[in-house]
Coordinates of C-alpha atoms in Angstrom, one line a residue:
M1 CA -3.3 -5.7 -63.6
T2 CA -1.4 -9.0 -63.6
D3 CA 1.8 -7.2 -62.3
R4 CA -0.2 -5.5 -59.5
R5 CA -1.8 -8.8 -58.4
R6 CA 1.6 -10.4 -58.5
Q7 CA 3.1 -7.6 -56.4
T8 CA 0.2 -7.8 -53.9
G9 CA 0.7 -11.6 -53.7
N10 CA 4.4 -11.2 -53.0
Q11 CA 3.7 -8.7 -50.2
F12 CA 1.1 -11.1 -48.7
V13 CA 3.7 -13.9 -48.7
M14 CA 6.4 -11.7 -47.2
I15 CA 4.0 -10.7 -44.4
W16 CA 3.3 -14.3 -43.5
L17 CA 7.0 -15.2 -43.7
N18 CA 7.9 -12.4 -41.4
F19 CA 5.1 -13.5 -39.0
F20 CA 6.2 -17.1 -38.8
G21 CA 9.9 -16.0 -38.6
L22 CA 9.1 -13.9 -35.6
L23 CA 7.0 -16.7 -34.0
G24 CA 9.9 -19.1 -34.4
I25 CA 12.3 -16.7 -32.8
L26 CA 9.9 -16.2 -29.8
L27 CA 9.4 -20.0 -29.4
F28 CA 13.1 -20.7 -29.7
S29 CA 13.9 -18.0 -27.1
G30 CA 11.3 -19.5 -24.8
C31 CA 12.8 -22.9 -25.1
R32 CA 16.2 -21.6 -24.2
S33 CA 15.2 -19.4 -21.3
T34 CA 16.0 -20.4 -17.7
P35 CA 12.9 -21.9 -15.9
P36 CA 11.7 -19.6 -13.1
D37 CA 12.5 -20.4 -9.4
P38 CA 9.7 -21.6 -7.2
P39 CA 8.0 -18.7 -5.3
P40 CA 9.5 -18.0 -1.9
P41 CA 7.8 -19.5 1.1
V42 CA 6.0 -17.5 3.8
S43 CA 8.6 -17.1 6.5
Q44 CA 9.6 -15.3 9.7
W45 CA 12.9 -13.6 10.6
F46 CA 14.5 -13.9 14.0
D47 CA 17.6 -12.0 15.3
T48 CA 19.7 -13.8 17.9
G49 CA 22.3 -11.0 18.1
T50 CA 24.8 -13.3 16.3
F51 CA 22.8 -14.4 13.3
R52 CA 19.6 -13.4 11.5
V53 CA 17.6 -16.6 10.9
E54 CA 14.8 -17.0 8.4
V55 CA 12.4 -19.8 9.3
V56 CA 9.5 -21.1 7.1
D57 CA 6.2 -20.3 8.8
A58 CA 4.7 -23.7 9.5
S59 CA 1.5 -22.2 10.9
Q60 CA 0.5 -21.2 7.3
P61 CA -1.1 -23.7 4.9
R62 CA 1.6 -25.5 2.9
D63 CA 2.1 -24.1 -0.6
V64 CA 3.5 -27.0 -2.6
R65 CA 4.9 -24.6 -5.2
S66 CA 7.3 -23.1 -2.6
T67 CA 7.8 -26.0 -0.2
G68 CA 7.0 -29.2 -2.1
C69 CA 5.7 -32.4 -0.6
R70 CA 8.9 -33.8 0.9
F71 CA 10.4 -31.9 3.8
L72 CA 9.0 -31.0 7.2
L73 CA 7.6 -27.5 7.4
G74 CA 8.2 -27.4 11.2
G75 CA 11.6 -26.0 12.0
W76 CA 12.7 -25.5 8.3
I77 CA 15.4 -22.8 8.3
R78 CA 15.8 -21.1 4.9
S79 CA 18.5 -18.5 5.7
L80 CA 21.3 -18.2 8.3
V81 CA 22.9 -14.8 7.9
P82 CA 25.8 -13.8 10.2
Q83 CA 25.6 -10.3 11.8
G84 CA 27.3 -7.8 9.5
A85 CA 26.9 -10.0 6.4
E86 CA 24.3 -9.7 3.6
T87 CA 24.2 -13.4 2.5
S88 CA 23.3 -16.7 4.1
I89 CA 25.6 -19.5 5.0
L90 CA 22.8 -21.8 4.0
R91 CA 21.7 -21.8 0.3
A92 CA 18.5 -19.8 0.3
R93 CA 17.8 -20.3 -3.4
S94 CA 16.2 -23.6 -4.4
T95 CA 18.6 -26.1 -5.9
H96 CA 15.8 -27.1 -8.4
W97 CA 13.4 -25.0 -10.3
R98 CA 10.4 -27.3 -9.8
L99 CA 11.2 -29.3 -6.6
P100 CA 11.8 -26.8 -3.8
A101 CA 15.1 -27.6 -1.8
Y102 CA 16.9 -24.9 0.1
G103 CA 18.2 -24.0 3.6
C104 CA 18.2 -26.7 6.2
P105 CA 15.2 -29.0 5.8
F106 CA 14.6 -32.4 7.4
E107 CA 12.9 -35.4 5.9
F108 CA 11.4 -38.7 7.1
Y109 CA 12.1 -41.5 4.6
P110 CA 11.0 -44.3 3.8
T111 CA 7.4 -43.3 3.8
L112 CA 4.4 -45.3 5.0
E113 CA 2.6 -47.0 2.1
L114 CA -1.2 -47.0 2.1
D115 CA -1.8 -48.2 -1.5
P116 CA 0.7 -49.6 -4.0
G117 CA -1.3 -48.4 -6.9
E118 CA -2.2 -50.2 -10.1
L119 CA 1.1 -49.4 -11.8
P120 CA 4.7 -49.3 -10.4
G121 CA 5.6 -45.8 -9.2
H122 CA 2.0 -44.8 -8.5
S123 CA 1.7 -45.5 -4.8
T124 CA -0.2 -43.5 -2.2
R125 CA 1.6 -43.1 1.0
I126 CA 2.1 -41.0 4.2
Q127 CA 5.0 -38.6 4.1
I128 CA 5.6 -38.0 7.8
G129 CA 5.6 -34.3 8.5
V130 CA 3.8 -33.5 5.2
G131 CA 0.6 -35.6 4.7
V132 CA -0.8 -38.2 2.3
V133 CA 0.9 -38.0 -1.1
R134 CA 0.7 -39.9 -4.4
E135 CA 3.4 -40.7 -6.9
H136 CA 2.7 -40.2 -10.6
G137 CA 5.3 -42.4 -12.2
A138 CA 8.2 -39.9 -12.1
G139 CA 10.1 -41.1 -9.0
R140 CA 9.8 -40.6 -5.2
F141 CA 10.5 -36.8 -5.4
E142 CA 7.6 -36.3 -7.8
T143 CA 4.5 -36.5 -5.7
R144 CA 1.2 -34.7 -5.5
P145 CA -0.7 -34.0 -2.3
V146 CA -3.8 -35.9 -1.4
E147 CA -4.2 -34.6 2.1
L148 CA -1.8 -32.1 3.8
F149 CA -1.6 -32.4 7.6
P150 CA -1.6 -28.9 9.3
W151 CA 0.9 -27.8 11.9
Q152 CA 0.1 -26.0 15.2
T153 CA 2.9 -23.6 16.2
S154 CA 3.9 -21.4 19.1
V155 CA 6.8 -19.0 19.5
E156 CA 8.5 -17.7 22.7
S157 CA 11.4 -15.3 22.8
S158 CA 13.5 -14.1 25.7
G159 CA 17.0 -12.7 26.0
G160 CA 17.9 -13.3 22.4
T161 CA 16.8 -16.9 22.6
T162 CA 13.7 -18.0 20.5
R163 CA 11.9 -21.3 21.0
I164 CA 9.6 -22.4 18.2
V165 CA 7.4 -25.5 18.8
C166 CA 5.6 -27.1 15.9
Q167 CA 3.2 -30.0 16.3
Q168 CA 1.4 -32.2 13.8
N169 CA -1.2 -34.9 14.3
S170 CA -1.9 -37.1 11.3
G171 CA -5.1 -38.8 12.3
D172 CA -5.8 -42.4 11.5
H173 CA -5.0 -43.7 8.0
D174 CA -5.3 -47.4 7.6
G175 CA -3.9 -48.1 11.1
Y176 CA -1.1 -45.5 10.8
S177 CA -1.3 -42.5 13.1
Y178 CA 1.3 -40.3 14.7
E179 CA 2.0 -37.1 16.6
L180 CA 5.1 -35.2 15.6
T181 CA 6.7 -32.4 17.7
V182 CA 9.6 -30.3 16.3
T183 CA 11.2 -27.9 18.7
L184 CA 13.6 -25.4 17.2
T185 CA 15.7 -23.2 19.6
L186 CA 17.5 -20.2 18.1
R187 CA 20.1 -18.7 20.5
P188 CA 23.2 -16.4 20.4
G189 CA 26.6 -17.9 19.9
D190 CA 28.2 -20.4 17.6
S191 CA 25.3 -22.9 18.0
P192 CA 22.5 -20.9 16.5
A193 CA 20.0 -23.7 15.8
K194 CA 19.1 -26.7 18.0
Y195 CA 16.4 -29.2 17.0
E196 CA 14.5 -31.8 18.9
F197 CA 12.2 -34.2 17.1
T198 CA 9.8 -36.4 18.9
L199 CA 7.7 -39.0 17.0
A200 CA 4.9 -40.7 18.9
N201 CA 3.1 -43.6 17.4
T202 CA -0.6 -43.2 18.1
G203 CA -1.8 -45.9 15.6
R204 CA -2.1 -49.6 15.4
R205 CA 0.9 -50.3 13.1
R206 CA 4.6 -50.0 13.7
I207 CA 6.4 -47.1 12.1
D208 CA 9.8 -47.9 10.6
T209 CA 11.6 -45.0 8.9
E210 CA 14.6 -42.7 9.1
L211 CA 14.9 -39.0 9.8
Y212 CA 17.8 -37.1 8.3
A213 CA 19.0 -33.5 7.9
H214 CA 19.5 -32.1 4.4
P215 CA 21.2 -28.7 4.7
F216 CA 22.4 -27.0 1.5
F217 CA 25.7 -25.1 1.5
D218 CA 27.1 -23.1 -1.4
I219 CA 30.9 -23.3 -2.2
A220 CA 32.2 -19.8 -2.8
P221 CA 34.4 -19.2 -5.9
G222 CA 38.1 -19.6 -5.1
F223 CA 37.6 -21.8 -2.1
N224 CA 39.4 -24.8 -3.6
E225 CA 40.7 -26.3 -0.3
S226 CA 37.2 -27.0 1.1
W227 CA 36.8 -30.2 3.1
F228 CA 34.3 -32.5 4.8
Q229 CA 34.5 -35.2 7.5
L230 CA 32.1 -38.1 8.1
P231 CA 32.1 -40.3 11.3
G232 CA 35.0 -42.8 11.4
K233 CA 36.8 -41.2 8.5
A234 CA 39.5 -38.6 7.9
R235 CA 38.9 -35.3 6.3
E236 CA 38.3 -35.4 2.5
S237 CA 38.5 -32.8 -0.2
I238 CA 35.2 -31.6 -1.5
A239 CA 36.7 -30.8 -4.9
A240 CA 38.0 -34.4 -5.2
A241 CA 35.0 -36.1 -3.8
G242 CA 32.4 -37.9 -6.0
E243 CA 28.7 -37.1 -6.0
S244 CA 28.0 -39.1 -2.9
T245 CA 30.1 -40.5 0.0
E246 CA 28.7 -42.6 2.8
S247 CA 29.8 -43.7 6.2
I248 CA 28.0 -46.5 8.0
R249 CA 29.8 -45.8 11.2
S250 CA 27.8 -44.4 14.2
G251 CA 28.9 -41.0 15.3
T252 CA 27.8 -37.8 16.9
S253 CA 29.1 -35.2 14.4
I254 CA 29.5 -34.5 10.7
A255 CA 31.4 -31.4 9.5
A256 CA 32.7 -29.3 6.5
G257 CA 34.9 -26.3 6.3
N258 CA 36.8 -23.7 4.2
F259 CA 34.0 -23.4 1.7
S260 CA 32.8 -19.9 2.4
P261 CA 34.1 -16.5 3.6
L262 CA 31.2 -16.4 6.0
C263 CA 32.5 -19.1 8.3
N264 CA 35.5 -21.4 9.0
S265 CA 33.4 -24.6 9.4
V266 CA 30.0 -26.0 10.1
T267 CA 29.1 -29.0 12.2
L268 CA 26.0 -31.0 12.9
Q269 CA 26.0 -32.6 16.3
C270 CA 23.5 -35.4 17.0
T271 CA 22.2 -37.0 20.2
P272 CA 21.7 -40.0 20.2
A273 CA 24.4 -40.7 17.7
M274 CA 23.5 -40.9 14.0
D275 CA 23.3 -44.4 12.5
R276 CA 25.0 -43.4 9.2
A277 CA 26.0 -40.2 7.3
V278 CA 26.2 -39.1 3.7
F279 CA 28.1 -36.3 2.0
W280 CA 26.3 -35.2 -1.2
K281 CA 27.7 -32.8 -3.8
H282 CA 26.0 -31.2 -6.8
P283 CA 28.1 -30.3 -9.9
K284 CA 26.8 -26.7 -9.5
K285 CA 29.0 -26.0 -6.5
F286 CA 26.9 -26.8 -3.6
F287 CA 26.8 -29.7 -1.1
S288 CA 24.9 -31.2 1.8
L289 CA 25.8 -33.0 5.0
E290 CA 23.2 -35.6 5.9
P291 CA 23.2 -37.4 9.3
F292 CA 20.6 -40.2 9.5
R293 CA 18.8 -41.6 12.5
H294 CA 16.6 -44.8 12.4
F295 CA 13.1 -44.5 13.9
S296 CA 11.4 -47.8 14.7
V297 CA 8.4 -46.9 16.9
A298 CA 5.9 -49.5 18.1
P299 CA 2.2 -48.5 18.8
G300 CA 2.0 -46.5 22.0
E301 CA 5.7 -45.6 22.0
S302 CA 7.8 -42.5 21.0
R303 CA 11.3 -41.8 19.9
S304 CA 13.3 -38.5 20.0
W305 CA 16.4 -37.2 18.3
R306 CA 18.3 -33.9 18.9
C307 CA 20.5 -32.2 16.3
S308 CA 22.3 -28.9 16.4
L309 CA 23.9 -26.8 13.8
E310 CA 27.2 -25.2 14.9
V311 CA 29.1 -22.6 13.1
S312 CA 32.8 -21.7 13.6
R313 CA 33.6 -18.2 12.4

């Protein structure tokens, strides 16, 4: 009897050891797994005859899981695919698993503070082109929506050219109020995307901020002679560059080349001229060209900026 009880007890212990061993394997595997990408945004495809262009649909309610609380929905291009190709010149996959960043978005920054919060890093503010957001102590990229401002959009197409007009009205928030219009024109040829931004101050307080482009480009394997050029500077090697390079010279263009088999070079042309420009590189083989334009808009006034994406194939 004693031997049988001992045998039963040993079997019971082995069952529990196997159970906890399996549980540990599952937990360890889960910790090592790659986090999932954000869900794709709701988007529309347009064909210019030269490129197929995927544009985030700003008329749909913002899903912060796929578009975050940072970039303008209006005019956000996710993919730019040359005719005959299967992949995009722009990086269509998010650069971060939790903070959506892909394609060619634009951002207004600094934001308009409404409440500094009781603790540092917990302010409530207006993110122009997004809505009212609140920090939660994890940096400016980590915000949560308080109120998301909707967009009104219209689309017109003729002869291969498509014109998308997106408008947003913030309403009054502690004296801040604006109307933002983004016009994205898609057309055949080597200048597939032209943007025009108009910010009208309809409130009682001055708006001081910057608008900048943040397009993401992948560097294809084997393209070790890739280069970039900022205003007032000579061409520089992408491979040899640090994480960030800035030019405070005013200029109308910023460019990069020899980084992809899909094109020879890309250029962002700006009117009026950009006030400064930044080249930014991520260790995982993608980069961004960032032209900046200062917007200082008094109540009752408006400011505009035009920016085009040109592709040499």
